[in-house]
Short mmCIF file of C-alpha atoms in Angstrom, two decimals:
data_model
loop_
_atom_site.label_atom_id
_atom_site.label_comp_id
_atom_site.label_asym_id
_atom_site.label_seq_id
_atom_site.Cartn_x
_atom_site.Cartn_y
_atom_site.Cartn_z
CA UNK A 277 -27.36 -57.06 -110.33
CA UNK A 278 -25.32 -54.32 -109.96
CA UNK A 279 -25.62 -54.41 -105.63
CA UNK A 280 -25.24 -58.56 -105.58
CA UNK A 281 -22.07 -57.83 -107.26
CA UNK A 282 -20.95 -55.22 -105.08
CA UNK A 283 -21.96 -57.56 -101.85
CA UNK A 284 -20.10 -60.83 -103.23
CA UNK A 285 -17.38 -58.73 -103.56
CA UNK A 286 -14.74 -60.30 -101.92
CA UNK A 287 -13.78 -58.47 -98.81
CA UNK A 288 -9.81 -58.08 -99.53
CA UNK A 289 -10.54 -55.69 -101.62
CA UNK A 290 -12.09 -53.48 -99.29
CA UNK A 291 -9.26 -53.65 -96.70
CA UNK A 292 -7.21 -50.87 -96.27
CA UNK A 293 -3.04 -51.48 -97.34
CA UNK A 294 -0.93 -51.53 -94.53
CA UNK A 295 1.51 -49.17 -93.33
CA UNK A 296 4.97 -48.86 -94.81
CA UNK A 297 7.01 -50.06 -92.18
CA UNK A 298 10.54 -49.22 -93.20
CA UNK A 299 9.61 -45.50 -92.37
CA UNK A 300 11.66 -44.16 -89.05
CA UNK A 301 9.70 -43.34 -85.82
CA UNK A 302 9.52 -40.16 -85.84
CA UNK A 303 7.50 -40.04 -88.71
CA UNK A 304 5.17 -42.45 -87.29
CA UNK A 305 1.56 -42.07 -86.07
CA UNK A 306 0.64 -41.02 -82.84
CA UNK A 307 0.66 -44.05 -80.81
CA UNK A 308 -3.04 -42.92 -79.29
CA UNK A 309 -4.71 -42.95 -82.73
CA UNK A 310 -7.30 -45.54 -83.71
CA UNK A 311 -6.17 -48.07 -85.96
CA UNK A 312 -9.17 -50.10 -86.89
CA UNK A 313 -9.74 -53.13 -86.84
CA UNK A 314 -10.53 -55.90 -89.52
CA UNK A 315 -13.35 -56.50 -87.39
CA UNK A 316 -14.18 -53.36 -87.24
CA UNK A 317 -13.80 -53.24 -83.26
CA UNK A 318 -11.69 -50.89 -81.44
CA UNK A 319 -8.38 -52.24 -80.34
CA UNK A 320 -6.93 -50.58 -76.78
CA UNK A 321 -3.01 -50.55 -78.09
CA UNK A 322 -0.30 -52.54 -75.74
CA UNK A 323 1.26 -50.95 -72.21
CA UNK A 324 4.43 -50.98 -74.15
CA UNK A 325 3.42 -48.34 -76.52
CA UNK A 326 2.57 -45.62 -73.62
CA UNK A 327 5.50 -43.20 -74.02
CA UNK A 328 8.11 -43.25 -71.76
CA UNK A 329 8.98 -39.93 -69.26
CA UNK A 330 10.81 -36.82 -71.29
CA UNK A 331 14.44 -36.72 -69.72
CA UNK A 332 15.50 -33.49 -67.90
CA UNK A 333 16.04 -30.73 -70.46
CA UNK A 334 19.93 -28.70 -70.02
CA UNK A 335 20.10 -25.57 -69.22
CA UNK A 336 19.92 -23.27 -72.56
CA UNK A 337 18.27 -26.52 -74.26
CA UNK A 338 14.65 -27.09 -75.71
CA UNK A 339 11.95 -27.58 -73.43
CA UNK A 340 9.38 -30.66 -74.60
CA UNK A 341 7.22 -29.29 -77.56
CA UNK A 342 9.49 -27.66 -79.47
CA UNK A 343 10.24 -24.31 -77.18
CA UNK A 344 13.36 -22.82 -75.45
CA UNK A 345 13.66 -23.95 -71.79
CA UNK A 346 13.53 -20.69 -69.77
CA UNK A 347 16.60 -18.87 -68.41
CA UNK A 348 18.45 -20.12 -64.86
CA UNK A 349 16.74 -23.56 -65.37
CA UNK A 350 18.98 -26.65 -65.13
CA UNK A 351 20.15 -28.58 -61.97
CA UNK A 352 18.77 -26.47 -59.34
CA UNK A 353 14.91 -26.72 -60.67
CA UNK A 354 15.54 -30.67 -61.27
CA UNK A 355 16.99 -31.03 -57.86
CA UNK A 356 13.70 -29.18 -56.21
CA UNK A 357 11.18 -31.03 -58.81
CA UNK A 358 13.08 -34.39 -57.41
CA UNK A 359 13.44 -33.24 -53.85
CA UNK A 360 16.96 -33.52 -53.60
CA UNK A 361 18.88 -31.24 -51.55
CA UNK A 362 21.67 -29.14 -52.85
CA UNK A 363 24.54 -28.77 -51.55
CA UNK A 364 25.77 -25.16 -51.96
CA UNK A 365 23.41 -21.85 -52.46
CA UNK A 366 24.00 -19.42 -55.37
CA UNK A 367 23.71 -16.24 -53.39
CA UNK A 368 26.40 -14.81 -50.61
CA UNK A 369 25.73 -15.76 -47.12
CA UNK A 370 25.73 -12.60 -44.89
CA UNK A 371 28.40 -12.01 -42.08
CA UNK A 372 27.83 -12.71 -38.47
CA UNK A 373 26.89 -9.95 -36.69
CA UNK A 374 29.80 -8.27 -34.36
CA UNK A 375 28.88 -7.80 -30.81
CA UNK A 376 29.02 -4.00 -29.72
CA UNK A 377 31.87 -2.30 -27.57
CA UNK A 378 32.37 -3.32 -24.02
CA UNK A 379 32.53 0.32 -22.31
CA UNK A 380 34.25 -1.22 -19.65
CA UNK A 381 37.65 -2.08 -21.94
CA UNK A 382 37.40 1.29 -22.96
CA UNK A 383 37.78 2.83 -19.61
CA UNK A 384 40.60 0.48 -18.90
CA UNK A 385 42.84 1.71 -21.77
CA UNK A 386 42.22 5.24 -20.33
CA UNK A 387 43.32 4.32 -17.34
CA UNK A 388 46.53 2.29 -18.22
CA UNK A 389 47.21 5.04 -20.42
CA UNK A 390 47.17 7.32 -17.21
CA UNK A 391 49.06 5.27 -14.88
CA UNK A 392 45.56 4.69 -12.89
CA UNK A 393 45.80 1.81 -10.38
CA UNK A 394 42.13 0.70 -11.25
CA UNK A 395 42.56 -0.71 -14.43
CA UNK A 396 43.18 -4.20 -13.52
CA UNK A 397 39.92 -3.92 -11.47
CA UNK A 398 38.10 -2.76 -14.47
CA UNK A 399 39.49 -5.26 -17.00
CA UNK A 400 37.93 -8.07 -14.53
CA UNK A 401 34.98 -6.56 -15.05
CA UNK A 402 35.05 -5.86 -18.60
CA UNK A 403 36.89 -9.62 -19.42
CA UNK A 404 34.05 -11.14 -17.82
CA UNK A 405 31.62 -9.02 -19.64
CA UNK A 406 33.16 -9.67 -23.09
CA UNK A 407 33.05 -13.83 -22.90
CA UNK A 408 29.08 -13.50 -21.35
CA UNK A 409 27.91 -11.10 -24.09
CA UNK A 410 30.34 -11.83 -26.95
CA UNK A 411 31.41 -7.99 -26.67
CA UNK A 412 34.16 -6.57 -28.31
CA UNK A 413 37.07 -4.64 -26.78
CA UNK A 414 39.57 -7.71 -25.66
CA UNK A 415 42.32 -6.28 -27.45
CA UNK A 416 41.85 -2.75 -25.36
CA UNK A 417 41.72 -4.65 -21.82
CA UNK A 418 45.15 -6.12 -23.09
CA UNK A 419 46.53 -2.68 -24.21
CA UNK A 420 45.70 -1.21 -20.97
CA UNK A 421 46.96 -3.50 -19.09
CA UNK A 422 50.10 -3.51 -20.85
CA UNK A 423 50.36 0.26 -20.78
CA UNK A 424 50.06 0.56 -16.45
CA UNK A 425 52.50 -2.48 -16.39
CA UNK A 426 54.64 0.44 -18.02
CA UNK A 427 54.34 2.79 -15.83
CA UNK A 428 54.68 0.25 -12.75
CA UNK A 429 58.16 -0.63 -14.22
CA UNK A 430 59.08 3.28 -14.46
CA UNK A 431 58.28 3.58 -11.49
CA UNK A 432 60.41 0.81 -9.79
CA UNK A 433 63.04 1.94 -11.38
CA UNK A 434 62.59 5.48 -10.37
CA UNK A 435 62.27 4.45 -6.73
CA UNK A 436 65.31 2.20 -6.90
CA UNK A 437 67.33 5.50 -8.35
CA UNK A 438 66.11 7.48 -5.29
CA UNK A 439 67.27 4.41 -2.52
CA UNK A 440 70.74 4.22 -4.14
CA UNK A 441 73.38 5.41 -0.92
CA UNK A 442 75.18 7.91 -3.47
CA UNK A 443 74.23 9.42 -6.66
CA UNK A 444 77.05 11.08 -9.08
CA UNK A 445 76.79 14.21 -10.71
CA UNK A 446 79.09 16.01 -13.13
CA UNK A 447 79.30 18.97 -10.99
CA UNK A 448 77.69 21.53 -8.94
CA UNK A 449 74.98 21.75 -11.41
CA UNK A 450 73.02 18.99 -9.81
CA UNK A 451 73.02 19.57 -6.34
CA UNK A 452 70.41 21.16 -4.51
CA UNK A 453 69.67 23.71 -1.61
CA UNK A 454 70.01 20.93 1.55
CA UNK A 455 71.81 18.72 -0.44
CA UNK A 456 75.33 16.89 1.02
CA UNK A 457 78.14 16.12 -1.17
CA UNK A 458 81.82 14.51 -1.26
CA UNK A 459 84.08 15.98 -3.02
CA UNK A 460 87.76 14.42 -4.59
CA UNK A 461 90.56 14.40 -2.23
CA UNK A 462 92.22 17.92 -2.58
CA UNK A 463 89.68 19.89 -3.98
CA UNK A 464 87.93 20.75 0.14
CA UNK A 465 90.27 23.84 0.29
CA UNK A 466 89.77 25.15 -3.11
CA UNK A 467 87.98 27.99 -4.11
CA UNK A 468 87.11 26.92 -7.53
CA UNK A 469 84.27 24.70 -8.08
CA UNK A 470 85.05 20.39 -8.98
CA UNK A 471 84.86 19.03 -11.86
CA UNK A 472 82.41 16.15 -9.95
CA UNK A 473 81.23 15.84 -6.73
CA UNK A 474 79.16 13.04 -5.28
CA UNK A 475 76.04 13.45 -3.74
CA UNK A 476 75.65 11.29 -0.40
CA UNK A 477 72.45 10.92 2.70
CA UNK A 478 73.51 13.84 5.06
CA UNK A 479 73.56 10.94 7.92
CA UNK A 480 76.85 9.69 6.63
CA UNK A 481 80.09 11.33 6.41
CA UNK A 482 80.71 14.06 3.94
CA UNK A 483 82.30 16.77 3.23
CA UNK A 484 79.89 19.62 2.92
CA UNK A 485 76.46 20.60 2.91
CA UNK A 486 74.54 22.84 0.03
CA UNK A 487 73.40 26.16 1.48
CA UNK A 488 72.79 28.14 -1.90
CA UNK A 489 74.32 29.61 -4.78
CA UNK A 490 73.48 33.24 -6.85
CA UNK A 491 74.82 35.11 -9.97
CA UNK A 492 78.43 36.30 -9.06
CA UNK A 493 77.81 39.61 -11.71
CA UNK A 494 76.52 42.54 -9.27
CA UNK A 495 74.23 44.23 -11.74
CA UNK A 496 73.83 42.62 -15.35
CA UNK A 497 75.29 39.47 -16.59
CA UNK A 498 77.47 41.59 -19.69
CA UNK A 499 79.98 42.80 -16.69
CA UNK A 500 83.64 42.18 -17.10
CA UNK A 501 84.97 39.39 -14.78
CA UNK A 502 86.22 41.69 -11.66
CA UNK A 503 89.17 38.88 -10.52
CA UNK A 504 88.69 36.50 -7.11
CA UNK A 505 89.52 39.21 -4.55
CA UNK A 506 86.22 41.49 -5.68
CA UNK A 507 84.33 37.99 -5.87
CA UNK A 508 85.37 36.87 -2.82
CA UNK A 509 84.34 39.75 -0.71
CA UNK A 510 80.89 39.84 -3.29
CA UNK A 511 80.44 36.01 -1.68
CA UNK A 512 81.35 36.43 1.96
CA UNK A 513 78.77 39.28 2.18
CA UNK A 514 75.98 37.59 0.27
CA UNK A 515 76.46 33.83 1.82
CA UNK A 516 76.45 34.95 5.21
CA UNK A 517 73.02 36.31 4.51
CA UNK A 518 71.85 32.92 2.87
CA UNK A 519 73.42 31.31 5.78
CA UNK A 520 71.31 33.49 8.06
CA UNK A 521 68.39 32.07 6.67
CA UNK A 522 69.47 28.60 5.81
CA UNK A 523 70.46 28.08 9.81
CA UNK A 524 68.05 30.34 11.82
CA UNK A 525 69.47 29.09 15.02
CA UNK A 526 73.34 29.76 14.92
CA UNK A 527 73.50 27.76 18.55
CA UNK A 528 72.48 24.92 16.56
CA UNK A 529 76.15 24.96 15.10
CA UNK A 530 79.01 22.99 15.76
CA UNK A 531 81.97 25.40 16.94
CA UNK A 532 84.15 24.03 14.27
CA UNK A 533 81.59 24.36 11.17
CA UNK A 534 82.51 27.30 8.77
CA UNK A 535 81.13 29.13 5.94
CA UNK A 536 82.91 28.52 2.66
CA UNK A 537 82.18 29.49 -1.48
CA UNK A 538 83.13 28.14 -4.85
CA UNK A 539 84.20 30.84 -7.10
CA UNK A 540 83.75 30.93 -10.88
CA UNK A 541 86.75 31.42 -12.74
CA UNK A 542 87.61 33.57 -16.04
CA UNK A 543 86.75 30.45 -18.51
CA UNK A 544 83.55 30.19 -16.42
CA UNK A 545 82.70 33.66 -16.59
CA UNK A 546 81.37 34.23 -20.29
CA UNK A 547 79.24 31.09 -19.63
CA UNK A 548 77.23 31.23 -16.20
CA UNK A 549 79.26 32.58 -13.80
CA UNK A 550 77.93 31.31 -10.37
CA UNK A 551 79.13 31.34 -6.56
CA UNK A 552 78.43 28.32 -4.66
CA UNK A 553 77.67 28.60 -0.85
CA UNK A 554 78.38 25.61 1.35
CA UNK A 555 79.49 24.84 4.98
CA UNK A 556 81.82 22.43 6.06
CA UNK A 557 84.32 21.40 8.63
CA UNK A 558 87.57 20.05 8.80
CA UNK A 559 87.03 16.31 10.55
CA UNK A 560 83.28 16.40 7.92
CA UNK A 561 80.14 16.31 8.64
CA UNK A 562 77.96 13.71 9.92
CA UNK A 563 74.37 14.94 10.04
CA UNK A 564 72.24 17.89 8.46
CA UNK A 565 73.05 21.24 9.74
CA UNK A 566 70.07 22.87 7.99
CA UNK A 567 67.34 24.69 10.39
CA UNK A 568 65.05 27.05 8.29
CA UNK A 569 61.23 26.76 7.50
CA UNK A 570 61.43 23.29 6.33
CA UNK A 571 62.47 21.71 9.48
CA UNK A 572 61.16 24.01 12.10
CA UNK A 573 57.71 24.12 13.38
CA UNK A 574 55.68 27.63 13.61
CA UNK A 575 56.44 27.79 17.62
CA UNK A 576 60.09 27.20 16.96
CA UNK A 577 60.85 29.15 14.58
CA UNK A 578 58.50 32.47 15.57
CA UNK A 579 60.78 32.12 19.06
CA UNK A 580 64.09 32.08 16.54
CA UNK A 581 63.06 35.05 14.46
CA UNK A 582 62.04 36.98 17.40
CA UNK A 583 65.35 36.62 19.81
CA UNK A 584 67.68 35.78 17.16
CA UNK A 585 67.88 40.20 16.65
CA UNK A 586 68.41 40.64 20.22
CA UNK A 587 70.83 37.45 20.82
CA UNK A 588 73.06 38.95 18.36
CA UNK A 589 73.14 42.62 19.43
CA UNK A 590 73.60 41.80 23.13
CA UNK A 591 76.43 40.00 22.05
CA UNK A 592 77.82 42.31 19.83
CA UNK A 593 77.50 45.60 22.51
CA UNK A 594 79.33 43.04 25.02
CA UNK A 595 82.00 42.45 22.53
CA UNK A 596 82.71 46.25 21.74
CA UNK A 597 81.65 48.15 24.24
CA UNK A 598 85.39 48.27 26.27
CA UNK A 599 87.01 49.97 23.10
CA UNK A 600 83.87 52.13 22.06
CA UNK A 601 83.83 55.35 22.11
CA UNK A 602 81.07 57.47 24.13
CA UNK A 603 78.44 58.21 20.85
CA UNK A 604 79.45 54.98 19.79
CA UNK A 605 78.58 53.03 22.80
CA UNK A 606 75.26 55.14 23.25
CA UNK A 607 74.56 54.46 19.55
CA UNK A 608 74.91 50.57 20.31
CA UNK A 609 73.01 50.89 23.60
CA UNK A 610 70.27 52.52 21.72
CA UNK A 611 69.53 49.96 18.91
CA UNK A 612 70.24 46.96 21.98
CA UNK A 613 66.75 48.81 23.54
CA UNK A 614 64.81 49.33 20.30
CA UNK A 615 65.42 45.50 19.55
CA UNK A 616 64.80 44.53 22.89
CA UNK A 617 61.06 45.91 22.71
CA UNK A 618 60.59 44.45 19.25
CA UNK A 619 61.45 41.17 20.84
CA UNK A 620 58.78 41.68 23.95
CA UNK A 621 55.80 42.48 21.46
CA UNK A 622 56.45 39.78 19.10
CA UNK A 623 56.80 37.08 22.03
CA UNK A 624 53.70 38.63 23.02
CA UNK A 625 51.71 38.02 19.90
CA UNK A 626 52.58 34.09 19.37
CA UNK A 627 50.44 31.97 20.38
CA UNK A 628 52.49 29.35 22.45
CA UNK A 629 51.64 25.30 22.91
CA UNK A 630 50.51 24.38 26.44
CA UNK A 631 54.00 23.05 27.42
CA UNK A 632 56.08 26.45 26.32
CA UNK A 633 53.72 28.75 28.00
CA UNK A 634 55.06 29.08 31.73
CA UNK A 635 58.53 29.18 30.50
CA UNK A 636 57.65 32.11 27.94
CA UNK A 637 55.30 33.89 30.12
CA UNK A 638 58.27 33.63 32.94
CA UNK A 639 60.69 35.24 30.57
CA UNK A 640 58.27 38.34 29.28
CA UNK A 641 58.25 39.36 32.62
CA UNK A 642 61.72 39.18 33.18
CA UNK A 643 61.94 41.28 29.69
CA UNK A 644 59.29 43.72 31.05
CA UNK A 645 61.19 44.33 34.42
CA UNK A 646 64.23 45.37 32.61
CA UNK A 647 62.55 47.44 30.27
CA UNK A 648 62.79 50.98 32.36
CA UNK A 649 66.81 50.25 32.48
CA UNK A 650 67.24 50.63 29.22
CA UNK A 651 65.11 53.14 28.85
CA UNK A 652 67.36 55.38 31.52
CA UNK A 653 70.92 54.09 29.81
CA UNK A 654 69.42 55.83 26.40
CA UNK A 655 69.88 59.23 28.18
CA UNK A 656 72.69 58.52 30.58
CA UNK A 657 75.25 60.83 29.47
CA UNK A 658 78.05 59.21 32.29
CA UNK A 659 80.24 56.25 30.12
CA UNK A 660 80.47 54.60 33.16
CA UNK A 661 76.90 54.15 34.01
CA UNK A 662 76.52 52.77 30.44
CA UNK A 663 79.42 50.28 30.65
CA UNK A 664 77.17 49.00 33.88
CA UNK A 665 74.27 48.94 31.54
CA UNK A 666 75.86 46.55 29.01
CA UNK A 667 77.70 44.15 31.34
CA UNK A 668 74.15 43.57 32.71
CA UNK A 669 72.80 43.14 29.02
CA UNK A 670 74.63 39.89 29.29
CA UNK A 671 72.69 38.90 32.45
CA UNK A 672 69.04 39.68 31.44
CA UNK A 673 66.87 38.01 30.57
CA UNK A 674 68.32 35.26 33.00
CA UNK A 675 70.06 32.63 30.65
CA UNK A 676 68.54 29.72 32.64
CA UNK A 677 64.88 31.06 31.67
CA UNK A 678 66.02 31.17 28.26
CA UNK A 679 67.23 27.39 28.56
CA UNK A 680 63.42 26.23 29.88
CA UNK A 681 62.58 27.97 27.16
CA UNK A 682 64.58 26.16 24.63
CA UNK A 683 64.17 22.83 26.55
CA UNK A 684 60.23 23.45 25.66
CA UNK A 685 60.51 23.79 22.31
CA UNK A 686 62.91 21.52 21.48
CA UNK A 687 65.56 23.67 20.14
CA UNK A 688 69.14 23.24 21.21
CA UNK A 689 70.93 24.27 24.61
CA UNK A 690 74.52 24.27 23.40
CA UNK A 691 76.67 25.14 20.99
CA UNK A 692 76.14 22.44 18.20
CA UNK A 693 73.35 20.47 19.69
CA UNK A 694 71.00 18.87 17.46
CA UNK A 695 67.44 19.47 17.96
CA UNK A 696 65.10 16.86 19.94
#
């Protein structure tokens, strides 16, 4: 009785109650658990019930499930779990690496820096180097070529100071040994030095020419000024010596040339007292007078240096020998031999150019001849027979073999001839 009830029991009363709806959905069910059926079957739940995709979690948020999303995850991991492409990177992008130094540019700013007249050759080379292998060193090639441009424009200018006709000085103090000059009108007479002179080309007119200058003190520079007639003798003795050597060849001369000096004066003596020699003339000058080592070759001047002794004593024993007395004259006739062998042995010696030879070797042996002569007047003890001696001094050697001898070597034949 007791299991007919329990099977005619109606079957509401073995259903389960239904969910209470009005709870929220969170609190729900799982949407995959098995909610049976009245019929006991199993019902597959609706595609609408599948849940949807979890949005992207922010960056510090929680991930799905309940846990912390994990440090440096936000945009970047979506856009590489999407496949999207950022558009910036997080880290520093490394510099481009510089191209090394062109050795080339280098060697040009040496050379600019020098004055060398390669360095536009080299910064060619180094320019075209430098765009082909992305080298550095532009900026030297520039410098460089900057730096010769310099010295090109000093050195215009330096050559357009040396062309000028005339060049002005405030004195004395810039002239030179060779040097011409102009001075003021006035001032050519005067023994004290101009306040300016004017430095000209000694192939124009001028007034003098520069032969030298030297201390006017005789012994130390603390010396009391001695007045302008001790200085003046001091200067005639001492510029005739520079003179000597400044014009080997005194036949080279104009008759009307002179020697002249500048003298310092009192003011100018506790500063730097200096005498000035110069030669000049009274219509000027017109060309250099100046015949020393810079102007003569060795053949000239080793015939100069030789006969210019004996040119000078003949002349002088000619000049005095009327008024001498007797151990004067045989004094003067003495020395006139000594020189006159000096000059044989050093004619001798030179070696002469193909053209001077028969001249020279014409004249030795008119030297040679005359030798014994002089050797006799040395003793003579008769003035007469020595007065005979000189007065043929000034016939031997014969003047026209001297001449040839000029004529070959170029030197001057009369009396203020320029060389040829």
């Amino acid at each position: 009785m007791t299991s007919e009830r329990s099977e005619t029991q109606p079957a509401d009363e073995s259903r389960p109650e239904p969910p209470d709806t009005s709870v929220g959905a969170d609190d729900a069910a799982p949407a995959d658990a098995a909610t049976p059926s009245p019929t006991g079957a199993d019902v597959t739940p609706p595609a609408a019930a599948v849940p949807a995709a979890q949005p992207p979690t922010p960056v510090g948020g929680e991930a799905p499930g309940g846990d912390p999303a994990p440090a440096g995850t936000g945009d970047a991991e979506v856009g590489r779990a999407s496949g999207a492409v950022p558009d910036w990177e997080p880290w520093p992008q490394r510099p481009a690496a510089r191209g090394r130094l062109n050795r080339l540019a280098v060697v040009t700013l040496v050379l600019g820096l020098l004055g060398g007249v390669l360095a536009p050759v080299t910064a060619g080379f180094a320019l075209r180097r430098i765009r082909r292998d992305s080298e550095r060193g532009r900026g030297l090639v520039i410098a460089g070529l900057v730096l010769l441009g310099g010295w090109v424009l000093a050195g215009l200018v330096a050559l357009g100071v040396t062309m000028t006709g005339s060049d002005p000085d405030p004195g004395l103090r810039g002239l030179r040994v060779g040097d011409c000059f102009r001075v003021p009108s006035g001032a050519t007479a005067s023994r004290t030095a101009p306040e300016e002179v004017t430095r000209v080309a000694c192939d124009t007119p001028h007034h003098a020419e520069y032969v030298d200058d030297f201390p006017a003190y005789e012994r130390s520079a603390d010396e009391r000024y001695p007045g302008a007639a001790v200085l003046s003798q001091r200067a005639e003795t001492l510029c005739r010596q520079r003179q000597r050597s400044y014009v080997v060849d005194p036949l080279g001369l104009p008759a009307e040339v002179r020697l002249s000096w500048y003298l310092p004066t009192r003011v100018d003596w506790s500063t730097d007292p200096t005498i000035t020699c110069y030669l000049t003339a009274p219509g000027g000058l017109s060309r250099s007078l100046r015949m020393d080592t810079t102007v003569l070759d060795p053949a000239q001047l080793g015939y100069l240096l030789a006969s210019r002794d004996w040119t000078e004593v003949r002349a002088a024993l000619v000049a005095s020998a009327p008024t001498s007395t007797p151990a004067g004259l045989r004094d003067a006739v003495r020395r006139a031999e000594t020189i006159h062998t000096d000059m044989w042995f050093r004619l001798r010696r030179e070696t002469w150019p193909e053209a001077v030879r028969p001249a020279m070797e014409r004249l030795l042996t008119e030297m040679e001849q005359d030798e014994p002569t002089w050797r006799d007047a040395d003793g003579e003890p008769d003035r007469g027979r020595l007065l005979q001696v000189v007065a043929q001094a000034g016939q031997h050697p014969d003047p026209a073999t001297e001449l040839a001898v000029r004529q070959a070597l170029g030197l001057p034949t009369a009396q203020g001839e320029p060389m040829r």
